[in-house]
Coordinates of C-alpha atoms in Angstrom, one line a residue:
M1 CA -65.7 69.1 5.6
M2 CA -66.8 70.8 8.8
G3 CA -70.0 70.2 10.7
R4 CA -71.5 70.9 14.1
F5 CA -73.4 69.0 16.7
G6 CA -77.0 70.1 17.4
R7 CA -76.9 68.7 21.0
L8 CA -74.1 69.4 23.3
E9 CA -73.5 67.2 26.4
L10 CA -73.9 69.4 29.5
I11 CA -74.4 67.4 32.7
D12 CA -73.9 67.9 36.5
P13 CA -70.1 68.5 36.8
L14 CA -70.1 67.3 40.5
A15 CA -72.1 64.1 40.1
D16 CA -70.8 60.7 39.1
C17 CA -72.1 59.1 35.9
A18 CA -72.3 55.5 34.7
V19 CA -72.1 53.8 31.4
F20 CA -73.7 50.4 30.8
G21 CA -73.4 48.0 27.9
D22 CA -70.2 49.6 26.5
A23 CA -68.7 46.5 24.8
D24 CA -65.2 47.9 24.1
L25 CA -65.4 50.9 26.4
S26 CA -64.8 53.3 23.6
F27 CA -67.9 55.4 24.5
A28 CA -66.7 55.6 28.1
V29 CA -63.3 56.9 27.0
K30 CA -65.1 59.6 24.9
L31 CA -67.2 60.6 27.9
A32 CA -64.3 60.6 30.3
K33 CA -62.2 62.9 28.0
H34 CA -65.2 65.1 27.6
R35 CA -65.7 65.5 31.4
T36 CA -62.0 66.1 31.9
A37 CA -62.0 68.8 29.2
L38 CA -64.9 70.6 31.0
G39 CA -63.2 70.4 34.4
H40 CA -65.8 68.0 35.9
V41 CA -64.9 66.4 39.2
G42 CA -67.6 63.7 39.0
R43 CA -66.3 60.2 38.1
V44 CA -67.2 58.0 35.2
I45 CA -68.2 54.5 36.2
A46 CA -67.5 52.4 33.0
T47 CA -69.0 48.9 32.9
T48 CA -69.0 45.9 30.6
F49 CA -71.3 42.9 30.7
E50 CA -68.5 40.6 29.7
T51 CA -65.5 39.6 31.8
L52 CA -62.1 41.1 31.3
E53 CA -60.8 37.8 29.9
C54 CA -63.6 37.7 27.3
L55 CA -62.8 41.3 26.3
R56 CA -59.2 40.5 25.8
E57 CA -60.1 37.8 23.3
R58 CA -62.3 40.3 21.3
Y59 CA -60.5 43.6 21.6
S60 CA -56.7 43.6 21.4
E61 CA -56.6 47.2 22.6
I62 CA -58.8 46.7 25.7
D63 CA -55.9 47.0 28.3
D64 CA -54.8 50.3 26.7
T65 CA -58.4 51.5 26.7
I66 CA -58.8 50.7 30.4
K67 CA -55.5 52.5 31.1
T68 CA -56.8 55.6 29.4
L69 CA -59.9 55.5 31.4
E70 CA -58.0 55.2 34.7
E71 CA -55.8 58.2 33.6
H72 CA -59.0 60.2 33.5
F73 CA -60.0 58.9 37.0
A74 CA -62.7 56.6 35.8
E75 CA -63.5 53.3 37.5
V76 CA -64.0 50.2 35.3
F77 CA -66.2 47.2 36.4
H78 CA -66.6 44.0 34.4
G79 CA -69.3 41.3 34.4
V80 CA -72.0 43.9 35.3
D81 CA -75.6 43.0 34.7
C82 CA -77.3 46.4 34.6
T83 CA -80.5 45.0 35.9
R84 CA -78.9 43.7 39.1
I85 CA -76.5 46.5 40.2
A86 CA -78.3 46.7 43.6
V87 CA -76.7 43.3 44.5
N88 CA -73.3 44.0 42.8
E89 CA -70.6 44.6 45.4
N90 CA -68.9 47.2 43.1
F91 CA -71.9 49.5 43.4
K92 CA -72.0 49.6 47.2
G93 CA -71.6 53.2 48.3
L94 CA -72.8 54.6 45.0
E95 CA -76.4 55.0 46.1
G96 CA -77.8 58.5 45.2
K97 CA -74.6 59.4 43.3
F98 CA -75.4 59.2 39.6
G99 CA -76.2 62.5 37.9
C100 CA -76.3 60.8 34.5
V101 CA -76.5 57.3 33.1
Y102 CA -75.8 56.1 29.6
Y103 CA -76.9 53.0 27.8
N104 CA -76.2 53.0 24.1
F105 CA -78.1 50.5 21.9
P106 CA -79.2 48.1 24.6
H107 CA -79.8 44.5 23.6
A108 CA -80.8 41.4 25.6
G109 CA -78.6 39.1 23.6
A110 CA -79.4 36.9 20.6
V111 CA -81.1 33.6 20.8
K112 CA -79.7 31.5 17.9
G113 CA -82.2 31.0 15.1
F114 CA -84.7 33.7 16.3
F115 CA -84.9 37.3 15.1
D116 CA -85.3 39.9 17.9
G117 CA -89.0 40.5 17.2
H118 CA -90.1 36.9 17.4
P119 CA -92.7 36.5 20.2
C120 CA -90.7 33.6 21.7
V121 CA -87.8 35.9 22.5
N122 CA -89.0 39.5 22.3
W123 CA -90.1 39.5 25.9
R124 CA -86.4 39.5 27.0
H125 CA -85.9 42.9 25.4
E126 CA -89.0 44.3 27.1
N127 CA -87.9 43.0 30.5
L128 CA -84.4 44.4 30.1
M129 CA -85.6 48.0 29.8
R130 CA -88.1 47.6 32.7
L131 CA -85.6 46.0 35.0
F132 CA -82.8 48.5 34.0
F133 CA -84.8 51.6 35.0
R134 CA -86.0 50.0 38.2
A135 CA -82.4 49.0 39.2
L136 CA -81.3 52.6 38.7
R137 CA -83.7 54.2 41.2
S138 CA -81.5 53.7 44.2
F139 CA -78.4 55.1 42.5
M140 CA -79.9 58.2 40.8
K141 CA -79.8 61.7 42.2
P142 CA -83.2 63.4 42.0
G143 CA -83.3 65.2 38.7
G144 CA -80.6 63.0 37.3
L145 CA -80.7 62.0 33.6
V146 CA -80.7 58.7 31.8
K147 CA -79.9 58.6 28.1
V148 CA -80.7 55.5 26.1
S149 CA -80.0 55.3 22.3
S150 CA -81.7 52.9 20.0
S151 CA -82.8 52.7 16.4
K152 CA -86.4 53.8 15.9
Q153 CA -86.7 50.8 13.6
A154 CA -85.5 48.3 16.2
V155 CA -87.6 45.2 16.7
G156 CA -85.8 44.1 19.8
I157 CA -85.4 47.2 22.1
R158 CA -88.4 49.1 20.7
Y159 CA -88.8 52.8 21.7
Y160 CA -92.0 51.8 23.5
Y161 CA -90.1 49.4 25.8
I162 CA -87.7 52.2 26.7
C163 CA -90.3 54.8 27.4
D164 CA -92.6 52.4 29.3
G165 CA -89.8 51.0 31.3
A166 CA -88.7 54.5 32.3
L167 CA -92.2 55.6 33.2
Q168 CA -92.8 52.6 35.5
S169 CA -89.9 53.7 37.6
E170 CA -90.6 57.5 37.7
F171 CA -88.2 58.5 34.9
Q172 CA -90.0 61.2 32.9
H173 CA -89.2 61.5 29.2
T174 CA -87.8 64.9 28.4
E175 CA -86.6 64.8 24.8
T176 CA -85.7 62.7 21.8
V177 CA -83.1 63.8 19.3
P178 CA -81.3 62.2 16.3
F179 CA -78.3 60.3 17.6
Q180 CA -76.0 61.7 15.0
E181 CA -76.7 65.3 16.3
W182 CA -75.4 64.3 19.7
H183 CA -71.9 65.6 20.8
L184 CA -70.9 62.2 22.0
S185 CA -72.1 60.1 19.0
K186 CA -68.8 59.7 17.3
Y187 CA -67.3 56.6 19.0
N188 CA -66.4 53.1 17.8
R189 CA -69.6 51.1 17.9
S190 CA -69.3 47.4 18.1
Y191 CA -71.5 44.3 17.9
G192 CA -70.8 43.4 21.5
D193 CA -70.4 39.7 20.8
K194 CA -67.8 37.3 19.3
R195 CA -68.1 39.0 15.9
D196 CA -66.0 41.9 17.2
A197 CA -62.9 39.6 17.2
Y198 CA -62.8 39.8 13.3
R199 CA -65.2 42.6 12.3
R200 CA -64.5 46.0 13.7
P201 CA -65.8 49.5 12.9
E202 CA -62.3 50.9 12.0
K203 CA -62.1 48.3 9.3
G204 CA -65.1 49.8 7.5
E205 CA -67.5 47.1 8.7
G206 CA -70.9 48.4 9.6
Y207 CA -74.1 46.9 10.8
N208 CA -76.0 44.9 8.2
V209 CA -79.5 46.1 9.1
Q210 CA -79.0 49.4 10.9
R211 CA -79.1 52.8 9.3
A212 CA -77.6 55.7 11.2
E213 CA -80.3 58.1 10.2
F214 CA -82.8 56.1 12.2
D215 CA -80.7 56.1 15.4
M216 CA -82.3 58.2 18.2
L217 CA -81.2 59.4 21.7
Y218 CA -84.0 59.2 24.3
T219 CA -83.5 61.3 27.5
F220 CA -85.3 60.8 30.8
K221 CA -85.2 62.7 34.1
Y222 CA -85.6 61.0 37.4
E223 CA -88.4 62.6 39.3
P224 CA -89.3 60.5 42.4
S225 CA -92.6 61.2 44.0
G226 CA -91.5 60.0 47.4
N227 CA -93.9 57.0 47.2
A228 CA -92.7 53.5 46.3
P229 CA -93.7 52.6 42.8
G230 CA -95.7 49.4 42.2
P231 CA -94.0 46.2 41.3
V232 CA -92.3 46.3 38.0
K233 CA -94.3 44.5 35.3
I234 CA -92.3 41.5 34.0
R235 CA -93.2 39.6 30.9
M236 CA -93.0 35.9 31.5
P237 CA -91.2 33.6 29.0
P238 CA -93.2 31.2 26.8
K239 CA -94.2 28.0 28.4
F240 CA -92.6 24.7 27.4
G241 CA -95.7 23.7 25.3
V242 CA -95.5 26.9 23.3
L243 CA -91.8 26.3 22.5
A244 CA -92.4 22.7 21.6
A245 CA -95.2 23.7 19.2
C246 CA -93.0 26.4 17.5
T247 CA -92.5 25.7 13.8
D248 CA -90.2 28.5 12.7
G249 CA -86.8 29.9 13.8
P250 CA -84.5 27.2 15.1
F251 CA -87.4 24.7 15.2
K252 CA -88.1 24.9 11.5
S253 CA -86.3 21.8 10.4
L254 CA -86.6 19.8 13.7
V255 CA -89.0 17.0 14.5
G256 CA -89.4 14.5 17.3
E257 CA -86.8 14.2 20.0
G258 CA -84.6 16.8 18.5
K259 CA -87.3 19.4 18.7
K260 CA -88.2 18.4 22.2
A261 CA -84.6 18.6 23.3
L262 CA -84.2 22.2 21.9
A263 CA -87.5 23.2 23.5
T264 CA -86.3 21.8 26.9
Q265 CA -83.0 23.6 26.5
L266 CA -84.5 27.0 25.7
Y267 CA -87.2 26.7 28.4
K268 CA -84.6 26.0 31.1
R269 CA -82.5 29.0 29.8
F270 CA -85.5 31.3 29.8
V271 CA -86.5 30.2 33.3
T272 CA -83.0 30.9 34.5
E273 CA -83.0 34.4 32.8
I274 CA -86.3 35.4 34.4
S275 CA -84.9 34.4 37.7
G276 CA -82.3 37.1 37.3
E277 CA -79.2 34.8 37.0
H278 CA -76.5 35.4 34.4
V279 CA -76.6 33.2 31.4
G280 CA -73.4 32.9 29.3

């Protein structure tokens, strides 16, 4: 059966591009091969949030994947928090170099017992998008593109969070297209967590709650005004008293000291996250 893509991927051939949140680097490989085939001289900066040691535990093919990327002159960085690239040594010298940035199906990470839309944890997803776009400002070329994919039914990274985060940092929305129509959509998606060690796309395992027809690709163009934008609006985590009073999620069956201990644990974690530190 033959088909065609409704949206080709034509980007600045001279500019570098970056990929964030690519768990097994399979999208970065597809992008690097695409750029090589088109004769681009701009590099692909491929990143993972996890360390290389963690990736080797989850993806037996990761070393071969990295080798393939390097054969296409890509650079690979591990342990990258996309909201803090301005203080990441690997990104020094890349200011103003990115003509395109990709972030497929972003997620702030699960908090055990809570669904993504729960008010005690949903703020983390909203902040991720706001801080992501703000962090990119120093590294984007004027007119550069940022492409973020997400399900339009997502309750974690909602389309509003993506669009609002972009607008706060002078990235103007240019188009939204169905993800499946995109030329680069056919790559090995993964969970991006420990499940990938035993449940992989090539084994026919899909996402339990995601339907491909709802996946969308949002594109934004960096159009700086020349004036510094106001401070990014950060959603604060729930206070300890709110967590201690929670009666659902992981707190549903807890009482007394057990409930207090979990509330304390989560509160400390959330305070650490809002401070911008990595949390394993």
